[in-house]
mmCIF file of C-alpha atoms in Angstrom:
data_model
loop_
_atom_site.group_PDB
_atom_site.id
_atom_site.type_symbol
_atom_site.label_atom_id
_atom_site.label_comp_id
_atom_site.label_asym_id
_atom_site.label_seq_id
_atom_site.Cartn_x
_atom_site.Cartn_y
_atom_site.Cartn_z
ATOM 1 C CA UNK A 1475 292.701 202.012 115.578
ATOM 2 C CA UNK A 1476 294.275 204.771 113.960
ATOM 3 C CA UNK A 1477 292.181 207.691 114.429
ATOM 4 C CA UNK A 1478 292.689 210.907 116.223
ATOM 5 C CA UNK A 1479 289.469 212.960 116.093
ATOM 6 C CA UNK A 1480 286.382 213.428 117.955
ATOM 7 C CA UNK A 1481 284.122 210.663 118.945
ATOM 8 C CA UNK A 1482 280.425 210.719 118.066
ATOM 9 C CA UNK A 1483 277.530 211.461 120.761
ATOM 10 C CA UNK A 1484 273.673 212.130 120.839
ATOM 11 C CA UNK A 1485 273.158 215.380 122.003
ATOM 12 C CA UNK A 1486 270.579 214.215 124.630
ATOM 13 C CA UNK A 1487 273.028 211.994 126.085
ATOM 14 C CA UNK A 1488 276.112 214.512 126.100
ATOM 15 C CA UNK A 1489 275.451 218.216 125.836
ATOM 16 C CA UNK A 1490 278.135 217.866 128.297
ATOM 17 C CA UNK A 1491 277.846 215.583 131.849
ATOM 18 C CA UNK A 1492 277.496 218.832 133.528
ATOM 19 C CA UNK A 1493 274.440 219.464 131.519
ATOM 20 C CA UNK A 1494 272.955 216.349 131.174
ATOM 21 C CA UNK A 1495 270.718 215.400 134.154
ATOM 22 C CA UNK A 1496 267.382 214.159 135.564
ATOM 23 C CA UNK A 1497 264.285 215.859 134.194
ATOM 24 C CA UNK A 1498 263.378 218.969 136.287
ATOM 25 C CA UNK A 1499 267.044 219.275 137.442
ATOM 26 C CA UNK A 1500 269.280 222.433 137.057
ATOM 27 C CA UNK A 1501 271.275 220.565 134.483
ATOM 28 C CA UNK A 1502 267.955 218.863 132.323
ATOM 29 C CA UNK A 1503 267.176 223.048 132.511
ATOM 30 C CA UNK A 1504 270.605 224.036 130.773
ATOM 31 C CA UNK A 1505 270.249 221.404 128.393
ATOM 32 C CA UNK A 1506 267.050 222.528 126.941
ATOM 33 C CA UNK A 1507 268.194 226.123 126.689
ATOM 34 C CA UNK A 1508 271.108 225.117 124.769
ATOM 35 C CA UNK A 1509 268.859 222.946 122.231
ATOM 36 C CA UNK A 1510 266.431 225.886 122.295
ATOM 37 C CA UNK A 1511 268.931 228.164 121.340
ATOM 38 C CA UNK A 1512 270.660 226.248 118.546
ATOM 39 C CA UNK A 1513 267.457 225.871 117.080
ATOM 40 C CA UNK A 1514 265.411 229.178 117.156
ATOM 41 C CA UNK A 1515 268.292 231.487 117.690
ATOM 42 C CA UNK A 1516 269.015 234.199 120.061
ATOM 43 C CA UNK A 1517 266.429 234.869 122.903
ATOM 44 C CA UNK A 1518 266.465 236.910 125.778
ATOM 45 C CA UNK A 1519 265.558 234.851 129.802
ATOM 46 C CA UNK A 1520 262.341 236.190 129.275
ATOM 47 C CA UNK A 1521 261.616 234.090 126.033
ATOM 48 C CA UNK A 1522 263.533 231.099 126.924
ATOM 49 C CA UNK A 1523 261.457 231.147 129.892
ATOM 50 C CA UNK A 1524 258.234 231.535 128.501
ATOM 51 C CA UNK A 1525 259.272 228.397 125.893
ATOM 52 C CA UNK A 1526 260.573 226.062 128.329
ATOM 53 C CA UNK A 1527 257.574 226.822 130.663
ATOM 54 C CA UNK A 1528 260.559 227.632 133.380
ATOM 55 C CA UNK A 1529 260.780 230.231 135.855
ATOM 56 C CA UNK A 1530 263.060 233.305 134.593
ATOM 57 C CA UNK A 1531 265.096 233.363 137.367
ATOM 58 C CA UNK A 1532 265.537 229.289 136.785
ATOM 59 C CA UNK A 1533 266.781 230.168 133.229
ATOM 60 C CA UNK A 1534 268.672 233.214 134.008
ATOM 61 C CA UNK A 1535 270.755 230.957 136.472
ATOM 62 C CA UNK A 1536 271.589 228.449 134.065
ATOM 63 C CA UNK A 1537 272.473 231.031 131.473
ATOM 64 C CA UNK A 1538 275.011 232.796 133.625
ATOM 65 C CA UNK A 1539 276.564 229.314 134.288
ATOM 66 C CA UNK A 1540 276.633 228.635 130.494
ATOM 67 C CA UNK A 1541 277.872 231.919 129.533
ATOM 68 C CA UNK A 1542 280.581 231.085 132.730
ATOM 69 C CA UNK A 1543 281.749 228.303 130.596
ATOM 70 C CA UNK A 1544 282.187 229.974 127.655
ATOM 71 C CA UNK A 1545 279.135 227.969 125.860
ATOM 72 C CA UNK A 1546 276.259 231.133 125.789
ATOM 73 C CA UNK A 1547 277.537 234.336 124.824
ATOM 74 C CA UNK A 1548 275.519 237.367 125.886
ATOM 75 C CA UNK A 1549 274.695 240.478 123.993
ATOM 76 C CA UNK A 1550 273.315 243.884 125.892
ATOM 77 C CA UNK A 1551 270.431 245.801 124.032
ATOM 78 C CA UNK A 1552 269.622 249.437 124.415
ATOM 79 C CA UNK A 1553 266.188 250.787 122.975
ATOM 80 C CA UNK A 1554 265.440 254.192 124.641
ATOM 81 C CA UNK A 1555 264.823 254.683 128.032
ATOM 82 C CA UNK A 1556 264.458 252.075 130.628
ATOM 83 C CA UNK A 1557 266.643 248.529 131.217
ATOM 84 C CA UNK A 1558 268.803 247.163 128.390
ATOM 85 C CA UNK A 1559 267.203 244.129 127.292
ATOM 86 C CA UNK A 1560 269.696 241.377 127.310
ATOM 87 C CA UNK A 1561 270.145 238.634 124.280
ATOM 88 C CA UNK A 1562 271.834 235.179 125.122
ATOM 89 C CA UNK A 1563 273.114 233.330 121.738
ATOM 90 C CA UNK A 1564 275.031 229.873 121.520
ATOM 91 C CA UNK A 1565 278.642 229.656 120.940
ATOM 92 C CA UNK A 1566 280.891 227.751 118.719
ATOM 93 C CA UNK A 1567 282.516 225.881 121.309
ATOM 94 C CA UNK A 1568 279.157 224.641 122.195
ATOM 95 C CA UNK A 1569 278.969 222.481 118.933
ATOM 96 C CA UNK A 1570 281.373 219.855 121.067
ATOM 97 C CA UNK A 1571 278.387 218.781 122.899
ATOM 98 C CA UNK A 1572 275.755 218.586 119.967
ATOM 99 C CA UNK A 1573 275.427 215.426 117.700
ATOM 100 C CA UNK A 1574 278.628 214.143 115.499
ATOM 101 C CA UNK A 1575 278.492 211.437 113.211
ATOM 102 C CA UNK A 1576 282.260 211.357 112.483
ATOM 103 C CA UNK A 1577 281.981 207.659 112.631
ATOM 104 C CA UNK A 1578 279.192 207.286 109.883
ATOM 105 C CA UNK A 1579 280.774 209.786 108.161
ATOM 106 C CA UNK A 1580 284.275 207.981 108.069
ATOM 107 C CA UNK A 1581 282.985 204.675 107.389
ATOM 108 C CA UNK A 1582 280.684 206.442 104.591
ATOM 109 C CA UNK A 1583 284.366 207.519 102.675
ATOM 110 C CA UNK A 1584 285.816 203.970 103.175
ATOM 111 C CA UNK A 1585 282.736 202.969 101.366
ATOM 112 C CA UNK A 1586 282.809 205.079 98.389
ATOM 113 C CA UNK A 1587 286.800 205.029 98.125
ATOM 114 C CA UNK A 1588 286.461 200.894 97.874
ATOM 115 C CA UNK A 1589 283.679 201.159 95.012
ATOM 116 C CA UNK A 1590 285.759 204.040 93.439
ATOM 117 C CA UNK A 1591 289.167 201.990 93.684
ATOM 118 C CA UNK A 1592 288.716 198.776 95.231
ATOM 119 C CA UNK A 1593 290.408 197.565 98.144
ATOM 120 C CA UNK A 1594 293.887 198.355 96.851
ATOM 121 C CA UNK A 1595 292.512 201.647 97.267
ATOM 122 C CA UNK A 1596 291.470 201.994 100.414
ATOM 123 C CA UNK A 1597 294.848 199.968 101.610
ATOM 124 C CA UNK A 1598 296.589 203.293 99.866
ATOM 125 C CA UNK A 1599 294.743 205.376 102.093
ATOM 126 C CA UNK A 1600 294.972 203.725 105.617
ATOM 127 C CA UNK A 1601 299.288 203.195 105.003
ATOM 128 C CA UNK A 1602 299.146 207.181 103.907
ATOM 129 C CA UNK A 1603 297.236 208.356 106.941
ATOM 130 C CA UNK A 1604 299.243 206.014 109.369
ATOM 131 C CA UNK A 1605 302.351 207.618 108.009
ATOM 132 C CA UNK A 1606 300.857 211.103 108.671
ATOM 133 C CA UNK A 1607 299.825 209.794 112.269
ATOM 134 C CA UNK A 1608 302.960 207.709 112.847
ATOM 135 C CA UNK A 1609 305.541 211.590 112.293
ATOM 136 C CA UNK A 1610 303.184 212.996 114.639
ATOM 137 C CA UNK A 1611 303.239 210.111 117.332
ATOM 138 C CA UNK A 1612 307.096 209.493 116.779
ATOM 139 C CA UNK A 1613 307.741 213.794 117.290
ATOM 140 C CA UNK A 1614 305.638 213.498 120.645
ATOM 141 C CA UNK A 1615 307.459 210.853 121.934
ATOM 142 C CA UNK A 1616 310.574 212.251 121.365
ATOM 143 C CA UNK A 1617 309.173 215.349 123.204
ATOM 144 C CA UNK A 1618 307.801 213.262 126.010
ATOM 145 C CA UNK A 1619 310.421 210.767 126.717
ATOM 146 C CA UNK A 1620 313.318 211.888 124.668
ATOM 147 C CA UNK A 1621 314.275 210.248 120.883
ATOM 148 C CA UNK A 1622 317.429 207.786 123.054
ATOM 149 C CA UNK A 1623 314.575 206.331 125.649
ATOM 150 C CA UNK A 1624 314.326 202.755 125.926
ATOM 151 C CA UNK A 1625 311.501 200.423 124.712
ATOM 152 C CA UNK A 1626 309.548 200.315 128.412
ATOM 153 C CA UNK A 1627 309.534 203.690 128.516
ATOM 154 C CA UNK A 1628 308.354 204.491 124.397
ATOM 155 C CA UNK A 1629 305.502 201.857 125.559
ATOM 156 C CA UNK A 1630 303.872 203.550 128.026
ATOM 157 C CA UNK A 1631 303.945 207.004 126.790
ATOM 158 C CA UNK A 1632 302.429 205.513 123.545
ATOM 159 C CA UNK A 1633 299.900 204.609 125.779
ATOM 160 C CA UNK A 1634 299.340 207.513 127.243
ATOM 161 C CA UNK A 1635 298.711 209.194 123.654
ATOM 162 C CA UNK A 1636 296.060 206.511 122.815
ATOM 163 C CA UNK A 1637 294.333 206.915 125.558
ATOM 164 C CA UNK A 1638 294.360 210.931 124.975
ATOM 165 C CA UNK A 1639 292.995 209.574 121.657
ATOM 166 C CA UNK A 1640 289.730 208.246 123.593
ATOM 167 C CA UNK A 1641 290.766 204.618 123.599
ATOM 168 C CA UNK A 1642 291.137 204.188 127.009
ATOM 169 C CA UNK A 1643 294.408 202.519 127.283
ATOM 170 C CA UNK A 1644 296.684 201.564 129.236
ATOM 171 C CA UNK A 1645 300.516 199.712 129.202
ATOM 172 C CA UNK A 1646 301.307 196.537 131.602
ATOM 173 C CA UNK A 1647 305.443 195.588 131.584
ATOM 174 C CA UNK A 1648 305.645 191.997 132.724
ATOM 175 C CA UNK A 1649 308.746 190.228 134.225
ATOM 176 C CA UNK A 1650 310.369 189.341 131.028
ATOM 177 C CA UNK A 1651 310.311 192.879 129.692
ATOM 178 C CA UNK A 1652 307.653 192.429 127.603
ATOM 179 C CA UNK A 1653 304.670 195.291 127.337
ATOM 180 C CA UNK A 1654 301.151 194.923 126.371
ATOM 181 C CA UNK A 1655 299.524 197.900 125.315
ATOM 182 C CA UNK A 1656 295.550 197.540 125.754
ATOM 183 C CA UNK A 1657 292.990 199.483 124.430
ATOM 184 C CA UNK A 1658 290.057 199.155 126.557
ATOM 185 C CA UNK A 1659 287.859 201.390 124.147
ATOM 186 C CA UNK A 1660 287.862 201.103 120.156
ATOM 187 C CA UNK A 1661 287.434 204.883 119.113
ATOM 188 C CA UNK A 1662 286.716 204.048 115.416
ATOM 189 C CA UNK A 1663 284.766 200.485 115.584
ATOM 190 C CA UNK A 1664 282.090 201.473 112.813
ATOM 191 C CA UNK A 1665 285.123 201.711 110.793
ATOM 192 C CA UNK A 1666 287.095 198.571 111.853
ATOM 193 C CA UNK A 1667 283.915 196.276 111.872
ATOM 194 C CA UNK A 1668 283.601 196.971 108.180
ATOM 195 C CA UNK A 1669 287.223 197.349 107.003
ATOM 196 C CA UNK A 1670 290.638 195.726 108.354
ATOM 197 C CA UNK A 1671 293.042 198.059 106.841
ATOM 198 C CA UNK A 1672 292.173 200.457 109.621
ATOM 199 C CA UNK A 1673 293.330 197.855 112.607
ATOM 200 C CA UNK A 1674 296.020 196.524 110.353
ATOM 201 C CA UNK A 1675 297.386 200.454 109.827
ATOM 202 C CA UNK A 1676 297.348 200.630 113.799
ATOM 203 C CA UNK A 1677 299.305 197.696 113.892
ATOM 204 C CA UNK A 1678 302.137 198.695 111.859
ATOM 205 C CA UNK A 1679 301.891 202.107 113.664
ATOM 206 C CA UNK A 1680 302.776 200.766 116.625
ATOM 207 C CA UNK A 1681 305.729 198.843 114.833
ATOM 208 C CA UNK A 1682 307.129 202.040 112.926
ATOM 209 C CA UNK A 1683 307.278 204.423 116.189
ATOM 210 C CA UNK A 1684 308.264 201.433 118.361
ATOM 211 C CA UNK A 1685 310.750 200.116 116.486
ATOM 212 C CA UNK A 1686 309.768 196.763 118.049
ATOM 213 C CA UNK A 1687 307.951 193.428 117.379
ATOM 214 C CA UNK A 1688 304.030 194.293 117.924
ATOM 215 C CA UNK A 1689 301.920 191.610 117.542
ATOM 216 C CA UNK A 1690 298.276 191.714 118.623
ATOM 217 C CA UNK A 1691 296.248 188.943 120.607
ATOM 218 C CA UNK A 1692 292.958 190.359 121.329
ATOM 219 C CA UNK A 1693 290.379 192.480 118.943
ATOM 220 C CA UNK A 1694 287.187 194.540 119.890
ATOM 221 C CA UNK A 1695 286.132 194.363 116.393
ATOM 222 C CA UNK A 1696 286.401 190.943 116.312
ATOM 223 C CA UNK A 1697 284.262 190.520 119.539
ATOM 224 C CA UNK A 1698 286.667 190.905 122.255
ATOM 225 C CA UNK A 1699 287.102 193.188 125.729
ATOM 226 C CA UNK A 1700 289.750 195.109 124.388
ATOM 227 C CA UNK A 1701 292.367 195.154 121.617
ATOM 228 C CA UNK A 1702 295.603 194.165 123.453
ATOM 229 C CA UNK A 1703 299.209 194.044 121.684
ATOM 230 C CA UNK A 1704 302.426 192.027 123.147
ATOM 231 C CA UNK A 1705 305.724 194.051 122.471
ATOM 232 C CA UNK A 1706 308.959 192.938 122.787
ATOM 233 C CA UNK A 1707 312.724 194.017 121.616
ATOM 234 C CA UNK A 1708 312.952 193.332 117.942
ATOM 235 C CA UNK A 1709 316.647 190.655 117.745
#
């Protein structure tokens, strides 16, 4: 489907596999300190460890390995004499492993741009946004597998992107030269269940940077594995 963003996750399934875990595990510990922190704010190991009914040296672990990763940032306080009291704080690039609803969200727009222009509408926007995905997809081919390759070639590097995409794909060239491009993963499916100018945009993507005859046999939004797509030499 055409759609290159993030995917949507619950934050206690995903603040990251290496944070998600068992309860009482290292990782179950580093997940609570990031939700702790999002939602009260800076603390220092002493508080967190207090809050989470943890050991400090438990938390102080976990904080060095989130701070490691670039996820905790850490901030040194001086007040008079003695130790400086140190104050661990969430990053931006820890919002990747909170809650997204991009998929709500998208299928939220499609909503409101049908009942504010009707199908014709939302048709407008879906051959718009493939042509904005399709000069991107056509440059990085070009960059990948140079503007003169052949079709075999085009095929499986378009794969390649997709997959990058989160679709999981993958390219198969049979005997006869022909290549079916799978997608083992639909990255968009609130969006597809609910409106077919989104699968019918990808389908014409994969015509336009192709150049080829793209036809597709198999659908995840209409209940299949995978959405697969048989490409051949246009006469």
């Amino acid at each position: 489907m055409v759609q290159h963003g993030p995917a949507a996750a619950p934050v206690h399934a995903s603040v990251g596999s290496s944070v998600m875990a068992s309860p009482g595990s290292p990782s179950a510990l580093r997940r609570e300190i990031l939700v702790r922190l999002r939602r009260d704010g800076p603390a220092t190991p002493d508080q967190l460890a207090a809050a989470l009914k943890a050991s400090r040296t438990g938390v102080l672990q976990q904080l060095r390995a989130l701070e490691a990763t670039g996820f905790v940032s850490r901030e040194t306080i001086r007040h008079g004499v003695g130790r400086p009291r140190h104050l661990y704080d969430i990053t931006a690039e820890a919002q990747e492993l909170f809650p997204t609803n991009y998929g709500g969200l998208a299928a939220g727009l499609v909503s409101a741009i049908s009942e504010v222009g009707g199908a014709g509408l939302v048709e407008q926007v879906f051959v718009a946004r493939r042509r904005q995905i399709g000069d991107r997809v056509r440059r990085e081919l070009d960059d990948r597998v140079g503007a003169t390759a052949g079709l075999a070639a085009r095929g499986r590097e378009l794969a390649v992107i997709q997959d990058e995409q989160g679709y999981l794909a993958d390219a198969v060239l049979g005997s006869d030269g022909t290549i079916r491009l799978r997608e083992h993963n639909c990255a968009i499916l609130d969006v597809a269940r609910g409106e077919r100018a989104a699968c019918d945009a990808e389908l014409e993507l994969f015509r336009d940077v192709l150049g080829a005859e793209v036809g597709r046999e198999t659908h995840v939004a209409s209940g299949d594995r995978c959405c697969s797509y048989r490409i051949v030499a246009r006469d």
